[in-house]
Amino acid sequence: MSNVRFLINNIADDGLVTLLRGEPVNSLPLSYMQFQGKQFSFSRRARILGDNIAFRIELASIAYVSGVVLNNHSLSNTAKILVIRRDQQLNEIDRVEVDAFKAKPLGEINPFIDRLVSSQQDGQASRYSEINMTSKSCRYIDLEINDVDSGNQYIDIGRLFIGTTLSPRFNFNWGHGIGFNTDLPRVRRTLSFTMSWLEDREFALFYDALSKLGTEKDFWLSLYPEKGDSIQSRHALACSFNTLPELIRTHFNNWEIPIQVTEV
Amino acid sequence: MNREQWLLTPGFRRTVLIEVDCNIEGQPHTFYLANRDYCTAPSETPSNQAYDDWIVSISEFTTELSDAMYGQTTLHDFSVTCRYTEWLYSHVMQADFSNSSVRVFVGDHTWPRADFVLYATGKGQGFSPKSSSEIVLSVGDRQRDFVAPITLQTNDDDVALPKLFGPCFNVSPVQIDTVNRTYCINDGPANVTTVRENGALIPFTDHGDGTFTLTNNAKGKITCDASSSFANAAAVIEALYPNSDIDMPPLEVGLYIDKDISGIDVLDQLCVSTGCFWRPMPQGVFVRSALVDETAKEVFSADMIEPDSLTPSQWLEPASHVSVGFQRNYSPLSEGEIAGVVIEQSPALIAKLTSEYSRVKSILAGGRIIDIDTLLVHEVDAIALRDARAQQVSKRQAIYSFDTLAVPFGVSPGDSIKVESPLFFQSRVGLLIAKHSNLTSDRSTLEVLL
C-alpha cells in the first residue's frame, strides 16, 4: 500500500489553460479550476460543453510533474481521462490513460466498509480523480476527458491540481482522526495525523513546500492513495492547514510533523 | 419523490437559492447565493449559473396578519448571513441596492432550477458587515412597496390636487382660484351634485373636469357631494396601482384623498371595507376574505403536528356589539357651523352632519366591542359586512399555535385550514393568521384562529 501522498505545490494555478476540444461557457470559464477553494464558491466550476473534451495547460516554466488531480468534477463512473505530457516544443513525452474512478472487482469488495455501488465515490458531495505518474519534466499537459455515458453534454471541473507529489518513505502514525466542520454552509472534513519518521531529505521537501504555502492556499492530500476503496475516497481531499505545522527534530536524523487540515 | 411529496416530508435538507438584483456601475447585476453548492444546467433558465454556497443562515421568515378583525398586515423584514469572501466584498462595495429586489427559492439540490418553489420576494437593502468572516444581507418586506404616499398632482401654483374615487359625501374641496371662487375636487373628471356652505346649499357651476365655481362669495366652510367614474374597490386599486394584480371585491366604495396617505393605509381601508386581508406574496399581492371558509385549503392531521406543541395562546371573548360605519368620506360639521335654514328645514341632515359617521350596529351577548370604519357607500353593504363579522365574533374564539413537521408552503395567512387534534378537539376549521418559518429546516410554527 502506498503511503500518504501530498500535492502541495500546485503549478496548475500559474499555468495558461486553453481549450482544445469542446465549447466554453462564459459564465463558468476555464479559469475557475485555477481558483483555490477556501475563498471561493464550491458551486463555481469550470464548464465545458460536450462529452469528449480536451484542454491544455501551459505551465509557467518547465517543471517536474508526477500528479494530476481533478477535484469536485461532474464525471460519471465510466469516464476516462487521458493525460499527455509534452515538452517545450509540444512533442509528446508520454501519455497515461486512467478511469476517472477506480473500479473495484466485486470479489474484493468488503461489504462492511465499501459501498456496493459502481464507484466508491457514489453519493459523495465532491468527487475526484487522481492520476499518478512517474515524475518527468514537461512544459505542457493535455487533459482529454471522455464521458459519453453521462448524458449531461457538459463536463464540470471545480479544481485542478498539478505538481510533484510528496510521499514520505514511512507512513503516518496510528491514531489519525477524521471529523467534520459544520461552521460553514457545507459540511467539511477535518483530518489530523502525525508523521513521525521523516528523513532529512523529506524534511527539506516539506520545509520548502510549507514555507511557500501558508494557511490560505489549498493543496491535495490523500491518506490512503491507490487503496481503491471507500477508505481512500473518504480520506482524500482538497484542504488547507488550520495552522502551519511545526517541523520537530526528534532525533539527529529524524523529523516529526503534526498535521491538522480542514477541507476547503 | 416528486416536489409536493418532498415539501411535505420531514428530514430533507432544504436548499435555499437567493437572487439579489442590484446595479454595479450602472449595469444590472444579480448576486446568486445558496446555502449549498448549486449550478444550473445549460438548458435551464438562468443557464450555466452557479449559486455561490455562501449563505450561513437565514433569519426566521414570518408572514402575519396583525389582527384577525382588520385588514392591516405587519411588516416583517428578514436577513441572510453570508460568508465574507473577497469576491463578494469587492462586488458589494460597488453595488447600488436602491430599487433592489430579492427572490427566495426553496427546493432540493438535485432538482432542476424550474422545480424550486418561489417562497418569498423582498426589497434588497444591501449588505452590512457582521464579523470578520460574515456579512449580512438585509431584505425588506415587499409591503414596503406600498409605504410611499399616494402621489397627488400639483397645479401651476403648486397646490396639491385631491383625488376622488367613487361617490363621496360632504367632502372639503381645495380652493385653487380665490379671485374666481374656483374649487377642485378631483384631478380628473368628476360630477359635483351639491355644494354647501356650513351645511346650507349654495349655487355653483360644475365644470365637469373636477372643478366647480361658486356663484357668490362664501365665508363659511365649503363642502360638496361629488362622484367620479370609479365603480368599485377593484377599479380604485386599478387606478392607484395599474401594474399590480391585487384582486379586490367589486363593492362600491367612496375614497377621497386630499393629503399625504400611504398605499398601505389605502389598502387597509379598502380591505377593512370589503371584509378582506391583504398581503404581498411572491406571486403578487393577495387579498383574501376575512371570513372562515369551511372548505379548508389544507388539513393538518395529528401526525403532522409536533407532539405537545398545540397550545391555545390567546382567548378572544365574544363581542357585545359590532358596529360598521359607512359613507365616512365626509367632513363632519358641528351644530354651530350649520346654517339656520338647515337646522330649521332638514333635521335628518343635521343628524348626519353632526354625527361622527353613519353606522349600523348589531347587539350581541358578549363583552368585546368591535367598531369598524369603512369606505362603503351603501348601507346594505355595511349591514352585510356587520352580519358577517357578528357571526364570526358571536362565540368565544382562541388563537392556537402549533409546530408542524411538514413545510406548509401551500398555505398563507388568510387561508382556512383544518386542524385535527384528539387532545383538544376532533377537528376544526380556522383562519391561519401567522406563519413563522425557518427556510433551512422542516419545522414551521403556525397560529390559527379557531
XYZ file of C-alpha atoms in Angstrom:
714
model
C 0.000 0.000 0.000
C 1.261 3.453 -0.858
C 1.987 5.913 1.896
C 0.226 9.233 2.480
C 0.519 11.474 -0.572
C 0.641 15.282 -0.731
C 0.382 17.531 -3.778
C 1.319 20.825 -2.174
C 2.985 22.978 -4.780
C 0.170 23.325 -7.306
C 1.758 24.639 -10.514
C -1.571 24.494 -12.385
C -2.611 27.791 -10.758
C 0.095 29.727 -12.641
C -0.440 27.888 -15.927
C -2.323 29.033 -19.013
C -5.368 26.876 -19.743
C -6.639 26.692 -23.316
C -9.491 24.645 -24.699
C -8.603 22.126 -27.420
C -11.946 20.413 -27.856
C -15.417 21.359 -26.563
C -17.290 24.609 -26.217
C -16.517 27.095 -23.457
C -19.162 28.684 -21.213
C -18.678 32.366 -20.486
C -20.342 32.314 -17.093
C -18.267 29.318 -15.940
C -14.848 29.902 -17.529
C -11.873 27.529 -17.565
C -10.050 29.773 -15.128
C -12.479 28.715 -12.376
C -10.498 25.489 -11.962
C -7.485 27.608 -11.028
C -9.207 29.484 -8.204
C -8.354 27.961 -4.908
C -11.337 26.843 -2.940
C -11.053 28.370 0.501
C -12.128 31.863 -0.518
C -14.127 30.770 -3.490
C -17.507 29.255 -4.045
C -17.815 25.493 -4.246
C -20.586 25.996 -6.811
C -18.324 27.664 -9.352
C -16.811 25.000 -11.551
C -15.295 25.426 -14.956
C -17.787 24.099 -17.518
C -17.038 22.790 -20.988
C -19.906 21.809 -23.270
C -19.505 18.396 -24.848
C -18.879 14.866 -23.609
C -15.479 14.378 -25.222
C -13.374 17.384 -24.395
C -9.717 18.326 -24.184
C -7.776 21.233 -22.744
C -4.112 22.112 -22.419
C -2.226 23.629 -19.504
C 0.889 25.554 -20.433
C 2.984 25.640 -17.287
C 4.795 28.848 -16.393
C 8.097 27.044 -16.862
C 9.384 23.515 -17.318
C 8.600 21.593 -14.158
C 8.550 18.079 -12.762
C 5.064 16.607 -12.733
C 4.100 13.361 -11.054
C 0.491 14.007 -10.066
C -2.693 15.414 -11.584
C -5.916 15.729 -9.585
C -9.316 16.818 -10.849
C -11.487 17.662 -7.848
C -15.189 18.468 -7.481
C -15.982 17.335 -11.008
C -19.123 16.048 -12.694
C -17.707 12.980 -14.404
C -19.751 9.817 -14.469
C -18.488 6.453 -13.261
C -17.451 5.303 -16.749
C -15.494 8.421 -17.748
C -11.899 8.090 -18.915
C -9.089 10.615 -18.542
C -6.038 10.786 -20.792
C -3.032 12.783 -19.597
C -0.379 13.685 -22.188
C 2.833 15.348 -21.064
C 4.639 17.431 -23.689
C 7.982 19.165 -23.806
C 8.816 22.780 -24.683
C 8.262 22.081 -28.418
C 4.927 20.329 -27.783
C 6.445 16.956 -28.505
C 4.722 14.166 -26.659
C 6.734 12.777 -23.768
C 4.270 10.170 -22.596
C 0.602 9.525 -22.101
C -1.356 7.916 -19.290
C -4.973 6.894 -19.600
C -6.974 6.080 -16.468
C -10.549 5.516 -15.438
C -11.955 8.576 -13.685
C -12.988 6.218 -10.888
C -11.063 3.159 -9.995
C -13.226 0.081 -10.370
C -13.155 -2.499 -7.596
C -13.950 -6.094 -8.555
C -16.985 -7.491 -6.833
C -14.985 -10.196 -5.138
C -12.715 -7.630 -3.473
C -15.488 -5.535 -2.032
C -15.611 -5.542 1.742
C -19.326 -5.207 2.490
C -18.648 -3.716 5.912
C -16.571 -0.834 4.553
C -17.176 -0.409 0.855
C -20.176 0.980 -0.896
C -21.833 -1.691 -3.007
C -22.121 0.650 -5.956
C -20.407 1.105 -9.269
C -17.993 3.666 -7.820
C -16.708 4.068 -4.291
C -17.374 7.800 -4.652
C -21.092 7.473 -5.384
C -23.066 9.698 -3.063
C -20.110 11.860 -2.117
C -20.631 15.620 -2.107
C -17.415 16.106 -4.054
C -15.983 13.542 -6.488
C -12.377 13.496 -7.588
C -9.970 11.721 -9.920
C -6.328 11.269 -9.011
C -3.713 10.409 -11.652
C -0.231 9.480 -10.512
C 2.710 9.084 -12.865
C 6.427 8.681 -12.734
C 7.996 12.066 -12.233
C 9.059 13.705 -15.503
C 9.731 17.265 -16.510
C 7.374 18.821 -19.005
C 6.053 22.226 -20.182
C 2.584 21.326 -21.469
C -0.024 18.922 -20.153
C -3.027 17.907 -22.249
C -6.067 16.509 -20.493
C -8.573 14.656 -22.648
C -11.787 13.552 -20.970
C -14.293 11.186 -22.498
C -17.598 10.962 -20.660
C -20.127 9.906 -23.294
C -22.178 7.880 -20.816
C -23.069 10.767 -18.524
C -25.726 12.175 -20.821
C -25.042 15.658 -19.465
C -23.461 17.064 -22.635
C -21.171 19.085 -20.398
C -18.280 18.483 -18.032
C -17.646 20.489 -14.867
C -14.283 20.668 -13.113
C -14.076 22.528 -9.831
C -10.366 22.433 -9.106
C -7.206 21.294 -10.856
C -4.011 20.280 -9.062
C -0.790 19.564 -10.957
C 2.643 19.129 -9.464
C 5.095 16.874 -7.766
C 3.638 14.603 -5.156
C 5.294 14.155 -1.776
C 5.066 10.747 -0.206
C 7.335 10.038 2.782
C 9.087 6.699 2.970
C 7.433 5.919 6.299
C 3.688 6.354 6.609
C 1.840 8.457 9.196
C 1.397 7.155 12.742
C -1.553 5.196 14.018
C -4.049 7.444 15.733
C -5.099 9.773 12.931
C -8.502 11.423 13.204
C -11.151 12.372 10.693
C -14.026 14.688 11.642
C -16.395 17.306 10.345
C -16.520 21.081 10.480
C -20.075 22.419 10.402
C -19.303 26.117 10.899
C -19.705 26.793 7.207
C -22.704 26.108 4.961
C -21.117 22.980 3.528
C -20.012 20.247 5.919
C -16.249 19.970 5.531
C -13.986 17.174 6.605
C -11.139 17.671 9.055
C -8.084 15.449 9.271
C -5.388 15.233 11.910
C -2.413 12.927 11.910
C 1.279 12.910 12.666
C 4.203 11.861 10.504
C 6.936 10.908 12.971
C 9.532 9.348 10.712
C 10.653 11.967 8.177
C 14.203 11.793 6.950
C 16.378 14.841 6.383
C 15.698 14.735 2.641
C 11.940 14.641 3.280
C 12.231 17.387 5.869
C 13.769 19.622 3.212
C 10.995 18.923 0.730
C 8.227 19.593 3.282
C 10.011 22.668 4.628
C 10.252 24.219 1.164
C 6.645 23.360 0.311
C 5.162 24.571 3.588
C 7.132 27.805 3.619
C 5.509 28.777 0.291
C 2.039 27.583 1.205
C 0.645 29.461 4.211
C -2.782 28.705 5.606
C -4.890 30.363 2.882
C -3.789 28.263 -0.081
C -5.229 24.835 -0.666
C -3.436 21.589 -1.524
C -4.309 17.960 -2.233
C -3.955 15.277 0.401
C -4.661 11.555 0.153
C -4.076 9.377 3.187
C -4.665 6.018 1.516
C -3.682 6.576 -2.123
C -4.366 3.760 -4.577
C -6.187 1.673 -1.982
C -9.182 1.925 -4.257
C -11.907 1.557 -1.661
C -14.165 3.861 0.292
C -11.428 4.297 2.923
C -9.358 6.033 0.265
C -12.163 8.231 -1.031
C -13.137 9.283 2.481
C -9.555 10.310 3.253
C -8.720 12.196 0.045
C -9.492 15.899 -0.050
C -8.505 19.389 -1.134
C -7.705 21.127 2.098
C -5.753 23.862 3.823
C -3.831 23.904 7.072
C -5.593 25.198 10.178
C -2.178 26.453 11.288
C 1.093 25.787 9.547
C 2.659 22.784 11.291
C 5.906 22.899 13.179
C 8.681 20.595 11.996
C 10.158 18.972 15.096
C 13.554 17.305 15.121
C 13.057 14.286 17.363
C 16.439 12.618 16.695
C 19.644 13.580 14.954
C 18.331 12.165 11.640
C 14.583 12.203 12.207
C 11.769 14.774 11.962
C 8.166 14.853 13.025
C 5.242 16.908 11.650
C 1.799 17.039 13.283
C -0.761 17.838 10.596
C -4.210 19.373 11.095
C -6.203 20.305 7.989
C -9.756 21.247 7.008
C -11.379 20.581 3.654
C -11.883 23.682 1.547
C -40.231 11.557 -4.889
C -41.985 14.468 -6.539
C -41.872 18.057 -5.387
C -45.101 18.051 -3.392
C -44.112 14.888 -1.520
C -40.686 16.327 -0.802
C -42.107 19.553 0.596
C -44.337 17.624 2.960
C -41.711 15.129 4.102
C -39.578 15.921 7.144
C -35.873 15.233 7.302
C -34.614 16.501 3.969
C -32.007 19.197 3.916
C -33.581 22.204 2.203
C -31.617 24.068 -0.421
C -32.303 27.803 -0.442
C -31.435 29.860 -3.517
C -31.468 33.643 -3.234
C -31.210 36.074 -6.152
C -30.388 39.698 -5.315
C -30.765 42.266 -8.090
C -28.705 45.447 -7.933
C -26.689 47.798 -10.150
C -22.913 47.851 -10.475
C -21.525 50.884 -12.278
C -24.904 51.478 -13.878
C -25.256 47.936 -15.189
C -27.794 45.420 -13.834
C -26.151 42.714 -11.763
C -27.529 39.773 -9.812
C -25.926 38.041 -6.865
C -26.755 34.331 -6.899
C -26.441 32.831 -3.425
C -27.244 29.438 -1.913
C -26.819 27.518 1.318
C -25.063 24.690 -0.557
C -23.413 24.238 -3.918
C -25.820 24.529 -6.823
C -25.367 25.253 -10.513
C -27.927 25.289 -13.305
C -27.576 23.220 -16.470
C -27.056 24.770 -19.929
C -30.696 24.173 -20.866
C -32.139 25.892 -17.790
C -33.050 29.488 -17.063
C -30.819 31.109 -15.990
C -28.375 28.843 -17.813
C -24.928 27.819 -16.538
C -25.464 29.855 -13.403
C -23.549 28.994 -10.230
C -25.237 29.878 -6.946
C -22.404 30.623 -4.534
C -22.632 28.495 -1.400
C -22.039 31.395 0.941
C -25.299 31.504 2.902
C -24.593 30.609 6.510
C -28.038 31.219 7.972
C -31.373 32.869 7.272
C -33.411 34.556 9.938
C -36.917 33.359 10.698
C -39.349 34.231 7.965
C -42.708 35.443 9.178
C -45.938 36.275 7.423
C -48.659 37.526 9.677
C -51.986 39.287 9.891
C -51.747 41.790 12.719
C -55.345 41.445 13.826
C -57.935 38.968 12.720
C -60.617 41.633 12.540
C -58.864 44.277 10.483
C -57.190 44.449 7.123
C -53.758 45.541 8.282
C -50.749 43.304 7.942
C -47.494 43.619 9.837
C -44.145 44.486 8.267
C -41.603 41.709 8.644
C -38.078 42.117 7.316
C -35.578 39.285 7.309
C -31.835 38.890 6.933
C -29.404 36.476 5.328
C -25.974 35.894 6.860
C -23.282 35.092 4.302
C -19.657 34.066 4.385
C -17.390 37.024 3.909
C -15.332 36.369 0.793
C -13.061 38.702 -1.083
C -15.106 38.331 -4.258
C -18.379 39.125 -2.510
C -16.846 42.025 -0.624
C -15.332 43.602 -3.732
C -18.631 43.409 -5.623
C -20.811 44.511 -2.719
C -18.685 47.617 -2.248
C -19.516 48.731 -5.805
C -23.183 47.755 -5.802
C -26.166 50.079 -5.655
C -29.102 48.428 -3.890
C -31.702 51.139 -4.413
C -34.694 49.531 -6.132
C -33.141 46.136 -5.450
C -35.393 43.111 -5.408
C -34.715 39.767 -3.759
C -36.201 36.390 -4.676
C -36.019 33.391 -2.351
C -36.468 29.855 -3.712
C -36.594 26.599 -1.760
C -36.046 23.089 -3.067
C -33.605 20.225 -3.252
C -30.111 20.479 -4.702
C -30.818 17.588 -7.077
C -33.781 19.345 -8.680
C -33.664 21.426 -11.834
C -33.951 25.124 -11.152
C -37.505 25.347 -12.506
C -38.763 22.959 -9.812
C -37.702 25.223 -6.946
C -40.575 26.961 -5.162
C -40.588 30.750 -5.131
C -41.094 31.227 -1.412
C -40.694 34.960 -0.927
C -39.779 38.198 -2.579
C -38.423 41.257 -0.834
C -36.633 44.544 -1.246
C -32.866 44.264 -1.012
C -31.446 46.812 1.395
C -27.783 45.986 0.949
C -25.072 44.141 2.799
C -23.504 45.186 6.075
C -20.554 43.712 7.975
C -21.285 41.377 10.875
C -17.902 39.974 11.808
C -14.527 39.318 10.241
C -15.936 36.265 8.498
C -19.591 37.137 7.849
C -21.679 39.847 6.223
C -25.429 40.255 6.388
C -27.887 40.916 3.586
C -30.938 42.833 4.836
C -34.162 42.167 2.991
C -37.149 44.424 3.484
C -40.732 43.262 3.457
C -42.199 43.659 -0.007
C -45.027 45.504 1.711
C -42.636 48.460 1.736
C -43.620 48.961 -1.910
C -46.792 50.449 -0.515
C -45.243 52.606 2.219
C -44.781 55.597 -0.107
C -47.597 58.175 -0.035
C -50.074 58.257 -2.899
C -48.748 60.904 -5.287
C -51.004 63.950 -5.684
C -50.665 66.088 -8.808
C -49.978 69.800 -8.338
C -51.193 72.729 -10.427
C -49.124 75.695 -11.652
C -49.437 77.357 -8.241
C -48.007 74.219 -6.623
C -51.307 73.386 -4.963
C -51.831 69.649 -4.469
C -54.957 68.500 -6.293
C -57.143 65.934 -4.485
C -58.215 62.570 -5.848
C -61.806 61.420 -5.788
C -62.802 57.783 -6.261
C -66.478 56.846 -6.451
C -69.266 58.805 -4.750
C -68.258 60.896 -1.734
C -70.484 62.902 0.542
C -69.766 66.351 2.038
C -66.027 66.344 1.357
C -63.925 69.506 1.604
C -62.696 70.706 -1.827
C -59.398 72.535 -2.351
C -59.662 76.192 -3.413
C -57.446 76.755 -6.463
C -58.598 80.251 -7.539
C -59.601 82.748 -4.863
C -60.455 85.528 -7.322
C -62.888 83.441 -9.359
C -64.037 81.271 -6.414
C -62.992 78.035 -8.125
C -62.522 74.798 -6.157
C -61.045 71.451 -7.137
C -62.467 68.091 -6.050
C -60.526 65.751 -8.361
C -57.503 65.805 -10.663
C -59.699 64.286 -13.368
C -63.339 64.308 -14.453
C -65.918 64.437 -11.657
C -69.577 65.167 -11.241
C -70.353 67.680 -8.446
C -74.004 67.404 -7.400
C -74.265 69.555 -4.286
C -72.214 72.333 -2.690
C -72.829 73.556 0.836
C -71.619 76.445 2.943
C -71.791 75.467 6.608
C -74.326 72.819 5.647
C -76.638 75.115 3.665
C -76.992 74.610 -0.076
C -75.413 77.333 -2.238
C -75.406 77.914 -6.019
C -72.400 76.798 -8.122
C -71.316 75.878 -11.649
C -69.855 72.373 -12.210
C -67.186 72.314 -14.940
C -67.121 68.504 -15.141
C -63.312 68.402 -15.024
C -63.114 68.019 -11.274
C -63.564 71.743 -10.573
C -66.542 73.984 -9.800
C -67.068 77.700 -9.297
C -69.239 79.288 -6.648
C -71.786 81.798 -7.918
C -71.294 84.084 -4.896
C -68.577 84.739 -2.395
C -68.661 82.432 0.622
C -67.251 82.908 4.130
C -68.229 79.597 5.764
C -66.886 76.066 5.382
C -67.364 74.774 1.825
C -68.217 71.098 1.365
C -69.712 69.198 -1.546
C -71.138 65.906 -2.731
C -69.384 64.575 -5.807
C -68.607 61.378 -7.637
C -66.118 60.117 -10.188
C -66.427 57.204 -12.533
C -64.775 54.560 -10.358
C -67.354 51.878 -9.908
C -65.904 49.885 -7.013
C -62.896 48.953 -4.892
C -61.328 46.943 -7.712
C -61.405 49.987 -10.010
C -59.799 52.137 -7.296
C -56.899 49.705 -6.953
C -56.521 49.525 -10.730
C -56.255 53.325 -10.841
C -53.741 53.599 -7.988
C -51.603 50.538 -8.811
C -52.135 49.803 -12.502
C -49.334 47.219 -12.668
C -50.344 45.239 -9.627
C -52.532 42.169 -9.649
C -54.482 42.973 -6.495
C -57.882 41.402 -6.840
C -60.352 43.394 -4.739
C -64.060 42.510 -4.360
C -66.303 44.739 -6.540
C -68.063 46.544 -3.669
C -68.870 50.222 -4.212
C -66.709 52.498 -2.092
C -66.018 56.210 -1.864
C -62.454 57.404 -1.284
C -61.276 60.990 -1.123
C -57.554 61.751 -0.869
C -56.605 65.387 -0.213
C -53.434 64.871 1.850
C -50.488 62.519 2.113
C -51.688 58.993 2.730
C -49.641 55.839 2.196
C -50.578 52.981 -0.089
C -50.654 50.740 2.994
C -53.345 52.927 4.583
C -55.397 52.932 1.398
C -55.153 49.142 1.043
C -56.060 48.752 4.704
C -59.116 50.969 4.323
C -60.284 49.137 1.216
C -59.742 45.711 2.798
C -61.494 46.635 6.038
C -64.383 47.951 3.968
C -64.689 44.778 1.947
C -64.017 42.248 4.708
C -60.611 41.173 3.443
C -56.984 40.828 4.364
C -54.179 41.813 2.091
C -50.537 40.865 1.974
C -47.749 40.954 -0.620
C -46.805 37.433 -1.632
C -44.132 36.143 -4.034
C -46.563 35.896 -6.890
C -48.268 39.250 -6.170
C -50.440 40.860 -3.550
C -53.133 38.636 -2.222
C -56.450 39.758 -0.900
C -58.402 37.159 0.987
C -61.753 37.079 2.695
C -61.592 37.624 6.430
C -64.298 35.068 6.930
C -63.551 31.438 7.554
C -64.157 29.272 4.545
C -65.453 25.923 5.746
C -63.692 24.287 2.811
C -60.215 24.121 4.325
C -57.322 24.633 1.944
C -55.106 22.191 3.810
C -55.642 19.650 6.584
C -53.131 19.383 9.422
C -53.673 15.942 10.891
C -52.331 14.908 14.279
C -49.295 13.212 12.771
C -48.295 16.443 11.015
C -48.276 18.373 14.314
C -45.277 18.258 16.640
C -46.355 16.343 19.769
C -47.418 18.637 22.643
C -46.880 21.779 20.580
C -50.574 22.643 20.070
C -51.322 25.286 22.691
C -54.022 27.946 22.990
C -52.056 31.191 23.177
C -54.887 33.698 23.430
C -58.614 33.699 24.182
C -60.921 36.081 22.364
C -64.167 36.770 24.220
C -67.417 37.128 22.231
C -68.249 40.669 21.131
C -71.080 42.657 22.736
C -71.788 44.570 19.581
C -70.427 45.040 16.101
C -70.668 48.499 14.600
C -69.848 49.203 10.950
C -69.532 52.768 9.702
C -70.201 53.719 6.089
C -70.125 56.875 3.960
C -67.231 58.010 6.113
C -65.803 60.304 3.449
C -67.391 63.497 4.529
C -66.446 66.468 6.695
C -68.432 66.371 9.952
C -69.813 69.760 10.910
C -70.560 70.957 14.393
C -74.006 72.304 15.109
C -72.699 75.854 15.460
C -71.382 75.774 11.906
C -74.642 74.643 10.370
C -76.738 77.355 8.861
C -80.026 78.210 10.492
C -82.001 77.279 7.439
C -80.654 73.706 7.684
C -81.457 73.475 11.359
C -84.999 74.574 10.663
C -85.731 72.636 7.497
C -83.627 69.445 7.488
C -83.222 67.801 10.900
C -82.195 64.493 9.281
C -79.298 66.197 7.523
C -78.235 67.820 10.776
C -78.091 64.443 12.458
C -75.951 63.120 9.643
C -73.577 66.073 9.549
C -73.067 66.251 13.279
C -72.687 62.535 13.984
C -69.214 61.138 13.516
C -70.234 58.521 10.960
C -73.241 56.774 9.615
C -73.232 53.428 11.381
C -75.070 50.125 11.514
C -74.863 48.170 14.762
C -75.524 44.624 15.833
C -76.061 43.859 19.530
C -74.583 40.562 20.747
C -74.257 38.793 24.102
C -70.525 39.105 24.781
C -68.180 41.694 26.218
C -65.971 42.906 23.354
C -66.865 45.950 21.280
C -65.994 45.800 17.589
C -66.081 49.115 15.718
C -65.147 49.110 12.043
C -64.851 52.236 9.916
C -65.300 51.601 6.213
C -65.382 53.375 2.851
C -68.620 51.638 1.921
C -71.211 53.786 0.194
C -74.337 51.748 0.617
C -75.986 50.864 3.892
C -76.918 47.426 2.582
C -73.223 46.566 2.096
C -72.477 47.796 5.609
C -75.244 45.607 7.008
C -73.906 42.561 5.152
C -70.415 43.194 6.486
C -71.763 43.752 10.003
C -73.716 40.496 9.939
C -70.757 38.519 8.643
C -68.494 39.949 11.327
C -71.117 39.406 14.003
C -71.416 35.752 13.070
C -67.669 35.393 13.374
C -67.320 37.032 16.811
C -70.548 35.918 18.445
C -68.846 32.970 20.155
C -65.623 32.608 22.112
C -62.560 32.036 19.936
C -58.983 31.051 20.664
C -55.720 31.523 18.849
C -53.813 28.253 18.849
C -50.203 27.901 17.876
C -48.526 24.666 16.883
C -45.361 23.397 15.232
C -45.858 21.478 12.059
C -43.478 18.795 10.936
C -44.151 19.367 7.282
C -43.366 22.553 5.418
C -46.649 24.389 4.808
C -45.620 26.106 1.591
C -49.129 25.785 0.254
C -50.922 27.935 2.829
C -50.662 31.604 3.719
C -52.178 33.791 6.416
C -55.793 34.392 5.491
C -56.335 30.790 4.363
C -58.744 28.462 6.098
C -57.092 25.330 7.427
C -58.395 22.298 9.256
C -56.596 21.257 12.448
C -57.108 17.767 13.823
C -56.163 17.172 17.450
C -57.623 14.342 19.549
C -56.320 16.124 22.674
C -58.316 19.366 22.279
C -60.965 18.624 19.690
C -61.569 16.183 16.897
C -61.176 18.673 14.089
C -61.849 22.336 13.494
C -61.580 24.709 10.585
C -59.981 28.042 11.400
C -58.282 31.068 9.938
C -54.498 30.937 9.603
C -53.245 34.265 10.951
C -49.459 33.768 11.187
C -46.743 31.535 9.807
C -43.200 31.522 11.185
C -40.812 29.519 9.003
C -37.179 28.584 9.125
C -36.374 28.015 5.497
C -33.478 25.657 6.090
C -35.388 23.353 8.413
C -38.612 21.439 8.005
C -40.347 22.976 11.029
C -42.794 25.877 10.940
C -44.931 27.457 13.630
C -48.479 28.305 12.689
C -51.031 30.427 14.536
C -54.634 29.756 13.749
C -57.852 31.386 14.947
C -60.276 28.580 15.839
